[in-house]
Amino acid sequence: MTNKWSKLSLVLLTMLVVLSACSSGNNKGNNQSSSTGEASGKNVTLTFWHHYSTASPEEKTLTQVLIPKFEAENPGIKVKAVAIPWDELHKKLQIGGSGGDLPDVARLDIIWVPEFQKRDLLLSLDEKFTDFNDIAQGLLEGPLTTGKVGDHYYGVPLNTNTKVLFWNQDMLTQSGVDKAPETTEEFFTALGKIKTKYDKVWGFGEPALQGWNLLPWIWSNGGDILSPDNTTAEAYLNSPATVDIISKLRDAYKAGQISGFKPGDVAVTEGHASGSYAMMAEGPWAVAQFNSQFADYKVQMAQFPKGSAGSIQVLGGEDLGIFSKDKQEEAWKFVKFMVSEAAQVEMGKVGQIPVNLAAMDNAEIKAIDYYGPFLEQLKTAKARPSVDVWPQIDGVLSDTMSSIFMTDKDIKAELDAAVSKIDGLLKQ
C-alpha cells in the first residue's frame, strides 16, 4: 500500500512540475509579444535603408534620438539604419529586388512606390495590419495617397515637402533688384543684372536636370511631361510651352547665369549661403542646414516665380515601405513609431514637414516660422506622374536635358527624340 501511494505521489509531482512550466511560459507570452523575439530570448534586428544625408540634422535625429527611443520602448527589437544617397538607394533597391538583398523597411521617394509595388516587393499594409486605418486617419490625406496603388496602400507618408525660392537680399539689392522675382520674366531679368554686378558668381543654382528640378519651370510655363492620363508624352514634353522655357533656361546657362548641376560645380546650398549663387529653389531641409552650418546667413524665402500657368512647384516627400518577409510585425511597429506624433515633432524641428495631424498642431511645430512659405507653396504643388516607369522616364529627361544644356543641339528635335523613348517606356 505504501509503495502504491509513493508511485502516485511521484506521478502527481511530475504533473505539477509540467503544469508549472507551462504556466510560466504562458505568463511570459501574455506579458511580451512573441513577435519581438523575446519569447525565444533572441533579439530581432530590423534593417532600415534611408537617404538622409550623413551627419545632417535629420540623420542625427534619427540615429541619436528616434532609434534609441524606439528600441527603449520595444525591448527585443533593434534597428540598423543604413544611409545611402538617394540615387544609389534606388539602384540598390532595384538590384536587391532581383537578388533578394532587401531591407526590412526603407524610406522611399514617393515616386518609387508604383515601381516596387509592380515588382511585388512591397507589403500591402492595409491588407496585412488590422490597425492600418487607425494609423491612416491620423495622417494628412494628400501625402497618404502617395502610398496607394490601385485599391491598396503599399506605403505610409513619412514627410511631405516642396521647394520655394531662396534669395540673397544683399546680392539682389546690390544688383539693382529690390525684391525677390515674382514672375519668370522678372527672374530672367534679375539673372542678367546679377551677372553684370558679380561676374564671378551665378544668379541661380540648380543641382540637377531631372524632373524634380525642371518640372516646376515647365508646369509654371504651361507645359507638361505627360498627358493627363499618363499615356503619352507627345504634344506635352515637346510642346511650344516646354520648348520656350527650356530655351530660356539654356540661354541663361550659356550666359553664365545658372550653374550647379555639373560635376565639380560648387554645391548649391552651401554655395548659396557663401555667396556663389544669388538664388536657388530648395526645401525646408535647407533652412535646417543653414541654421546648423551657416548661422550667420540670413535666410530669405519667396514663392517660386510665376509663369503663365502660375507658381507651380513639385510635390515631394517620402513614404515608408515594408520589404520584409519574416519580420513584418516588427517592421510595422517601427513604421508606426516613425509616423507617430512624437517622432514627427522631433524630425519637424530639424526641417522635415510632418504628415501627422497631431504633430502639425503641436506647439513646437507651430513655433517654426519658416514653415510658412512652404505650406503656402504646397497649395499649388503638383506630384510627378504616378507611373511605375517614372524612374526610367526621369533618366530620359536627365540625359535629354544634359544634351540640350551642354550642346547647341536643336531643343525641339531633342525633345521629340525623348518623347519617342518615353512613349516606348509607357507601352511596356
Coordinates of N, CA and C in Angstrom, one line a residue, residues 103-268:
P103 N 16.1 45.6 -47.5 CA 15.9 45.9 -46.1 C 14.6 45.5 -45.6
D104 N 14.4 45.6 -44.3 CA 13.1 45.3 -43.8 C 12.1 46.5 -44.0
V105 N 12.7 47.7 -43.9 CA 11.9 48.9 -44.1 C 12.8 49.9 -44.9
A106 N 12.2 50.7 -45.7 CA 13.0 51.7 -46.5 C 12.2 53.0 -46.6
R107 N 13.0 54.1 -46.6 CA 12.4 55.4 -46.8 C 12.5 55.6 -48.3
L108 N 11.3 55.7 -48.9 CA 11.2 55.7 -50.4 C 10.7 57.0 -50.9
D109 N 11.4 57.5 -52.0 CA 10.8 58.6 -52.7 C 9.4 58.2 -53.1
I110 N 8.4 59.2 -53.0 CA 7.0 58.8 -53.2 C 6.9 58.3 -54.6
I111 N 7.7 58.7 -55.6 CA 7.6 58.2 -56.9 C 8.0 56.8 -57.2
W112 N 8.7 56.2 -56.2 CA 9.2 54.8 -56.3 C 8.2 53.8 -56.0
V113 N 7.1 54.2 -55.3 CA 6.2 53.2 -54.8 C 5.5 52.4 -55.9
P114 N 5.0 53.0 -56.9 CA 4.4 52.2 -58.0 C 5.3 51.2 -58.6
E115 N 6.6 51.6 -58.8 CA 7.6 50.7 -59.4 C 7.8 49.5 -58.5
F116 N 8.0 49.6 -57.2 CA 8.3 48.5 -56.4 C 7.0 47.7 -56.1
Q117 N 5.9 48.3 -56.1 CA 4.6 47.6 -56.0 C 4.4 46.7 -57.2
K118 N 4.7 47.2 -58.4 CA 4.5 46.4 -59.6 C 5.4 45.1 -59.6
R119 N 6.6 45.3 -58.9 CA 7.5 44.1 -58.8 C 7.2 43.2 -57.7
D120 N 6.1 43.5 -57.0 CA 5.6 42.6 -55.9 C 6.6 42.6 -54.7
L121 N 7.3 43.7 -54.5 CA 8.3 43.8 -53.4 C 7.8 44.4 -52.1
L122 N 6.7 45.2 -52.2 CA 6.2 45.9 -51.1 C 5.0 45.2 -50.5
L123 N 4.9 45.2 -49.2 CA 3.8 44.6 -48.4 C 2.6 45.5 -48.5
S124 N 1.4 44.9 -48.8 CA 0.2 45.6 -48.8 C -0.2 45.9 -47.3
L125 N -0.1 47.1 -46.9 CA -0.2 47.4 -45.5 C -1.6 47.3 -44.9
D126 N -2.6 47.8 -45.7 CA -4.0 47.7 -45.3 C -4.5 46.3 -45.3
E127 N -4.0 45.4 -46.1 CA -4.4 44.0 -46.1 C -3.8 43.2 -44.9
K128 N -2.6 43.6 -44.6 CA -1.8 42.9 -43.6 C -2.2 43.3 -42.1
F129 N -2.3 44.6 -41.9 CA -2.4 45.0 -40.5 C -3.8 45.6 -40.2
T130 N -4.4 45.0 -39.2 CA -5.8 45.4 -38.8 C -5.9 46.9 -38.3
D131 N -4.8 47.4 -37.8 CA -4.9 48.8 -37.3 C -4.4 49.8 -38.3
F132 N -4.3 49.4 -39.6 CA -3.8 50.4 -40.6 C -4.7 51.6 -40.7
N133 N -6.0 51.4 -40.7 CA -6.9 52.5 -40.9 C -6.8 53.5 -39.7
D134 N -6.6 53.0 -38.5 CA -6.4 53.8 -37.3 C -5.2 54.7 -37.5
I135 N -4.1 54.2 -38.0 CA -2.9 55.0 -38.2 C -3.2 56.0 -39.4
A136 N -3.8 55.5 -40.5 CA -4.0 56.4 -41.6 C -4.9 57.6 -41.3
Q137 N -5.8 57.4 -40.4 CA -6.7 58.5 -40.1 C -6.0 59.7 -39.4
G138 N -4.8 59.4 -38.8 CA -4.0 60.5 -38.2 C -3.0 61.1 -39.1
L139 N -3.1 60.8 -40.4 CA -2.1 61.4 -41.3 C -2.8 62.3 -42.4
L140 N -2.0 63.2 -42.9 CA -2.5 64.1 -43.9 C -3.0 63.3 -45.2
E141 N -4.2 63.7 -45.6 CA -4.8 62.9 -46.7 C -4.0 62.9 -48.0
G142 N -3.5 64.1 -48.4 CA -2.8 64.2 -49.7 C -1.5 63.3 -49.7
P143 N -0.6 63.5 -48.7 CA 0.6 62.6 -48.7 C 0.2 61.2 -48.6
L144 N -0.9 60.8 -47.9 CA -1.3 59.4 -47.7 C -1.6 58.8 -49.0
T145 N -2.1 59.5 -50.0 CA -2.5 58.9 -51.3 C -1.2 58.5 -52.1
T146 N -0.1 59.1 -51.7 CA 1.1 58.7 -52.5 C 1.6 57.3 -52.2
G147 N 1.1 56.7 -51.2 CA 1.4 55.3 -50.9 C 0.4 54.3 -51.5
K148 N -0.7 54.8 -52.1 CA -1.7 54.0 -52.7 C -1.5 53.6 -54.1
V149 N -1.6 52.4 -54.4 CA -1.6 51.9 -55.8 C -2.8 51.0 -56.0
G150 N -3.6 51.4 -56.9 CA -4.9 50.6 -57.1 C -5.8 50.8 -55.9
D151 N -6.2 49.7 -55.3 CA -7.1 49.7 -54.2 C -6.4 49.6 -52.8
H152 N -5.1 49.4 -52.8 CA -4.4 49.2 -51.5 C -3.2 50.1 -51.3
Y153 N -2.8 50.1 -50.1 CA -1.7 51.0 -49.6 C -0.4 50.2 -49.4
Y154 N 0.7 50.6 -50.1 CA 2.0 50.0 -50.0 C 3.0 50.8 -49.3
G155 N 2.6 51.9 -48.8 CA 3.5 52.8 -48.1 C 2.6 53.8 -47.3
V156 N 3.2 54.3 -46.2 CA 2.6 55.4 -45.5 C 3.5 56.6 -45.5
P157 N 3.0 57.8 -45.6 CA 3.9 59.0 -45.7 C 4.7 59.2 -44.5
L158 N 6.0 59.6 -44.7 CA 6.9 59.9 -43.6 C 7.0 61.4 -43.5
N159 N 7.0 62.1 -44.6 CA 7.1 63.5 -44.6 C 6.6 64.1 -45.9
T160 N 6.3 65.3 -46.0 CA 5.9 66.0 -47.2 C 6.8 67.2 -47.4
N161 N 6.9 67.7 -48.6 CA 7.7 68.9 -48.8 C 7.4 69.5 -50.2
T162 N 8.0 70.6 -50.4 CA 8.0 71.2 -51.7 C 9.2 72.2 -51.7
K163 N 9.4 73.0 -52.7 CA 10.5 73.9 -52.7 C 10.0 75.4 -52.9
V164 N 10.8 76.3 -52.4 CA 10.5 77.7 -52.6 C 11.7 78.4 -53.1
L165 N 11.6 79.6 -53.4 CA 12.8 80.4 -53.9 C 13.5 81.0 -52.7
F166 N 14.8 80.7 -52.6 CA 15.7 81.3 -51.7 C 16.5 82.4 -52.4
W167 N 16.6 83.6 -51.8 CA 17.3 84.7 -52.5 C 18.1 85.5 -51.5
N168 N 19.3 85.9 -52.0 CA 20.2 86.6 -51.2 C 19.9 88.1 -51.3
Q169 N 19.2 88.7 -50.3 CA 18.8 90.1 -50.4 C 19.9 91.1 -50.7
D170 N 21.0 90.9 -50.1 CA 22.1 91.9 -50.3 C 22.6 91.8 -51.7
M171 N 22.8 90.6 -52.3 CA 23.3 90.4 -53.6 C 22.3 91.0 -54.7
L172 N 21.0 90.8 -54.4 CA 20.0 91.3 -55.4 C 19.9 92.8 -55.3
T173 N 20.0 93.3 -54.1 CA 19.9 94.8 -53.9 C 21.1 95.5 -54.6
Q174 N 22.3 94.9 -54.3 CA 23.5 95.5 -55.0 C 23.4 95.4 -56.5
S175 N 22.6 94.5 -57.0 CA 22.5 94.3 -58.5 C 21.3 95.1 -59.0
G176 N 20.7 95.9 -58.2 CA 19.6 96.8 -58.6 C 18.2 96.1 -58.7
V177 N 18.1 95.0 -57.9 CA 16.8 94.2 -57.8 C 16.4 94.4 -56.4
D178 N 15.2 95.1 -56.2 CA 14.8 95.4 -54.8 C 13.9 94.4 -54.1
K179 N 13.6 93.3 -54.8 CA 12.8 92.2 -54.2 C 13.0 90.9 -54.9
A180 N 12.5 89.9 -54.3 CA 12.6 88.6 -55.0 C 11.7 88.6 -56.3
P181 N 12.2 88.0 -57.3 CA 11.4 87.9 -58.6 C 10.1 87.2 -58.4
E182 N 9.0 87.8 -58.8 CA 7.7 87.2 -58.6 C 7.2 86.5 -59.9
T183 N 7.8 86.8 -61.0 CA 7.4 86.2 -62.3 C 8.7 85.6 -62.9
T184 N 8.5 84.7 -63.9 CA 9.7 84.2 -64.6 C 10.4 85.3 -65.4
E185 N 9.6 86.2 -65.9 CA 10.2 87.4 -66.6 C 11.1 88.2 -65.7
E186 N 10.6 88.4 -64.5 CA 11.5 89.2 -63.5 C 12.7 88.3 -63.2
F187 N 12.5 87.0 -63.1 CA 13.6 86.1 -62.7 C 14.7 86.2 -63.7
F188 N 14.4 86.1 -65.0 CA 15.5 86.1 -66.0 C 16.1 87.5 -66.1
T189 N 15.3 88.5 -65.9 CA 15.9 89.9 -65.9 C 16.9 90.0 -64.8
A190 N 16.5 89.5 -63.6 CA 17.4 89.6 -62.4 C 18.7 88.8 -62.6
L191 N 18.6 87.7 -63.3 CA 19.8 86.9 -63.6 C 20.8 87.8 -64.4
G192 N 20.4 88.5 -65.4 CA 21.3 89.4 -66.1 C 21.9 90.5 -65.3
K193 N 21.1 91.1 -64.4 CA 21.6 92.2 -63.6 C 22.6 91.6 -62.6
I194 N 22.4 90.5 -62.0 CA 23.3 89.9 -61.1 C 24.6 89.6 -61.7
K195 N 24.6 89.0 -62.9 CA 25.8 88.7 -63.7 C 26.6 90.0 -64.0
T196 N 25.9 91.0 -64.3 CA 26.6 92.3 -64.6 C 27.3 92.8 -63.3
K197 N 26.7 92.7 -62.2 CA 27.3 93.1 -60.9 C 28.4 92.2 -60.4
Y198 N 28.1 90.9 -60.5 CA 29.0 89.9 -59.9 C 29.4 88.9 -61.0
D199 N 30.5 89.2 -61.6 CA 31.0 88.4 -62.8 C 31.4 87.0 -62.4
K200 N 31.9 86.8 -61.1 CA 32.4 85.5 -60.7 C 31.4 84.6 -60.0
V201 N 30.1 85.0 -59.9 CA 29.1 84.2 -59.3 C 28.0 83.9 -60.3
W202 N 27.0 83.2 -59.8 CA 25.8 82.8 -60.7 C 24.5 83.3 -60.0
G203 N 23.6 83.7 -60.9 CA 22.3 84.2 -60.3 C 21.5 83.1 -59.7
F204 N 21.6 81.9 -60.3 CA 20.7 80.8 -59.8 C 21.5 79.5 -59.8
G205 N 21.4 78.7 -58.7 CA 22.0 77.4 -58.6 C 21.0 76.3 -58.7
E206 N 21.3 75.4 -59.6 CA 20.4 74.2 -59.9 C 21.2 73.0 -59.8
P207 N 20.9 72.1 -58.8 CA 21.8 70.9 -58.6 C 21.7 69.8 -59.5
A208 N 20.6 69.7 -60.3 CA 20.4 68.6 -61.3 C 19.5 69.0 -62.4
L209 N 19.4 68.2 -63.4 CA 18.5 68.4 -64.5 C 17.4 67.3 -64.7
Q210 N 16.9 66.9 -63.5 CA 15.9 65.8 -63.5 C 14.5 66.5 -63.4
G211 N 13.5 65.6 -63.4 CA 12.1 66.1 -63.3 C 11.9 66.9 -62.0
W212 N 12.5 66.5 -60.9 CA 12.3 67.3 -59.7 C 12.8 68.7 -59.8
N213 N 13.8 68.9 -60.7 CA 14.3 70.3 -60.8 C 13.7 71.1 -61.9
L214 N 13.3 70.4 -63.0 CA 12.8 71.1 -64.2 C 11.3 71.2 -64.3
L215 N 10.6 70.2 -63.7 CA 9.1 70.3 -63.8 C 8.5 71.6 -63.3
P216 N 9.0 72.2 -62.2 CA 8.4 73.4 -61.8 C 8.4 74.5 -62.9
W217 N 9.5 74.6 -63.6 CA 9.7 75.6 -64.6 C 8.7 75.2 -65.8
I218 N 8.6 74.0 -66.1 CA 7.8 73.6 -67.2 C 6.3 73.8 -66.9
W219 N 5.9 73.3 -65.7 CA 4.5 73.4 -65.3 C 4.1 74.9 -65.2
S220 N 4.9 75.7 -64.6 CA 4.6 77.1 -64.4 C 4.5 77.8 -65.7
N221 N 5.1 77.3 -66.7 CA 5.1 77.9 -68.1 C 4.0 77.4 -68.9
G222 N 3.1 76.5 -68.3 CA 2.0 75.9 -69.1 C 2.3 74.6 -69.8
G223 N 3.5 74.1 -69.6 CA 3.9 72.8 -70.3 C 3.7 71.6 -69.4
D224 N 4.1 70.5 -69.9 CA 4.0 69.3 -69.1 C 4.9 68.2 -69.6
I225 N 5.0 67.1 -68.9 CA 5.8 66.0 -69.4 C 4.9 64.9 -70.1
L226 N 3.8 64.6 -69.4 CA 2.9 63.6 -69.9 C 1.5 64.1 -70.0
S227 N 0.6 63.4 -70.8 CA -0.8 63.8 -70.9 C -1.4 63.6 -69.6
P228 N -2.6 64.1 -69.4 CA -3.3 64.0 -68.1 C -3.6 62.5 -67.7
D229 N -3.7 61.6 -68.7 CA -4.0 60.2 -68.3 C -2.7 59.4 -68.3
N230 N -1.5 60.1 -68.4 CA -0.2 59.5 -68.3 C 0.0 58.4 -69.4
T231 N -0.5 58.6 -70.6 CA -0.4 57.6 -71.6 C 0.6 58.0 -72.7
T232 N 1.0 59.3 -72.8 CA 1.9 59.7 -73.8 C 2.6 61.0 -73.4
A233 N 3.8 61.2 -74.0 CA 4.5 62.5 -73.9 C 4.3 63.4 -75.1
E234 N 3.8 62.8 -76.1 CA 3.6 63.5 -77.4 C 2.7 64.7 -77.2
A235 N 3.1 65.9 -77.7 CA 2.4 67.2 -77.6 C 2.5 67.8 -76.2
Y236 N 3.2 67.2 -75.3 CA 3.4 67.7 -73.9 C 4.9 68.1 -73.7
L237 N 5.7 67.0 -73.7 CA 7.1 67.3 -73.4 C 7.7 68.1 -74.6
N238 N 7.2 67.9 -75.8 CA 7.8 68.7 -76.9 C 6.8 69.8 -77.4
S239 N 6.0 70.3 -76.5 CA 5.0 71.4 -76.8 C 5.8 72.7 -76.9
P240 N 5.2 73.7 -77.5 CA 5.8 75.0 -77.6 C 6.1 75.6 -76.2
A241 N 5.2 75.4 -75.2 CA 5.4 75.9 -73.9 C 6.7 75.3 -73.2
T242 N 6.9 74.0 -73.4 CA 8.1 73.4 -72.9 C 9.3 73.8 -73.6
V243 N 9.3 73.9 -74.9 CA 10.4 74.3 -75.7 C 10.8 75.8 -75.3
D244 N 9.8 76.6 -75.1 CA 10.1 78.0 -74.7 C 10.8 78.1 -73.4
I245 N 10.4 77.5 -72.3 CA 11.0 77.7 -71.0 C 12.4 77.0 -71.0
I246 N 12.6 75.8 -71.7 CA 13.9 75.2 -71.7 C 14.9 76.0 -72.5
S247 N 14.4 76.7 -73.5 CA 15.2 77.6 -74.3 C 15.8 78.8 -73.4
K248 N 14.9 79.3 -72.6 CA 15.3 80.4 -71.8 C 16.3 80.0 -70.7
L249 N 16.0 78.8 -70.2 CA 17.0 78.3 -69.2 C 18.3 78.0 -69.8
R250 N 18.3 77.4 -71.0 CA 19.6 77.1 -71.6 C 20.4 78.4 -72.0
D251 N 19.6 79.4 -72.4 CA 20.3 80.7 -72.7 C 20.9 81.3 -71.5
A252 N 20.2 81.2 -70.3 CA 20.8 81.7 -69.1 C 22.0 80.9 -68.7
Y253 N 22.0 79.6 -68.9 CA 23.2 78.8 -68.6 C 24.3 79.2 -69.5
K254 N 24.1 79.3 -70.8 CA 25.2 79.7 -71.7 C 25.8 81.1 -71.4
A255 N 24.9 81.9 -70.7 CA 25.4 83.3 -70.4 C 26.1 83.3 -69.0
G256 N 26.3 82.1 -68.4 CA 27.0 82.0 -67.1 C 26.1 82.5 -66.0
Q257 N 24.8 82.4 -66.1 CA 23.9 82.9 -65.1 C 23.4 81.8 -64.2
I258 N 23.4 80.5 -64.7 CA 23.0 79.4 -64.0 C 24.1 78.3 -63.9
S259 N 24.2 77.7 -62.8 CA 25.2 76.6 -62.7 C 24.8 75.7 -61.5
G260 N 25.6 74.7 -61.3 CA 25.4 73.8 -60.1 C 25.2 72.4 -60.4
F261 N 24.9 72.0 -61.6 CA 24.5 70.6 -62.0 C 25.6 69.8 -62.6
K262 N 26.7 70.4 -62.9 CA 27.8 69.7 -63.5 C 28.8 69.1 -62.4
P263 N 29.4 68.0 -62.7 CA 30.4 67.5 -61.7 C 31.5 68.6 -61.5
G264 N 31.8 68.8 -60.2 CA 32.8 69.9 -59.9 C 32.3 71.2 -59.6
D265 N 31.0 71.4 -59.9 CA 30.4 72.7 -59.6 C 30.3 72.9 -58.1
V266 N 30.2 74.2 -57.7 CA 30.0 74.5 -56.3 C 28.7 73.9 -55.8
A267 N 28.7 73.2 -54.7 CA 27.4 72.6 -54.1 C 26.4 73.8 -53.9
V268 N 25.2 73.6 -54.3 CA 24.2 74.7 -54.4 C 23.9 75.3 -53.1

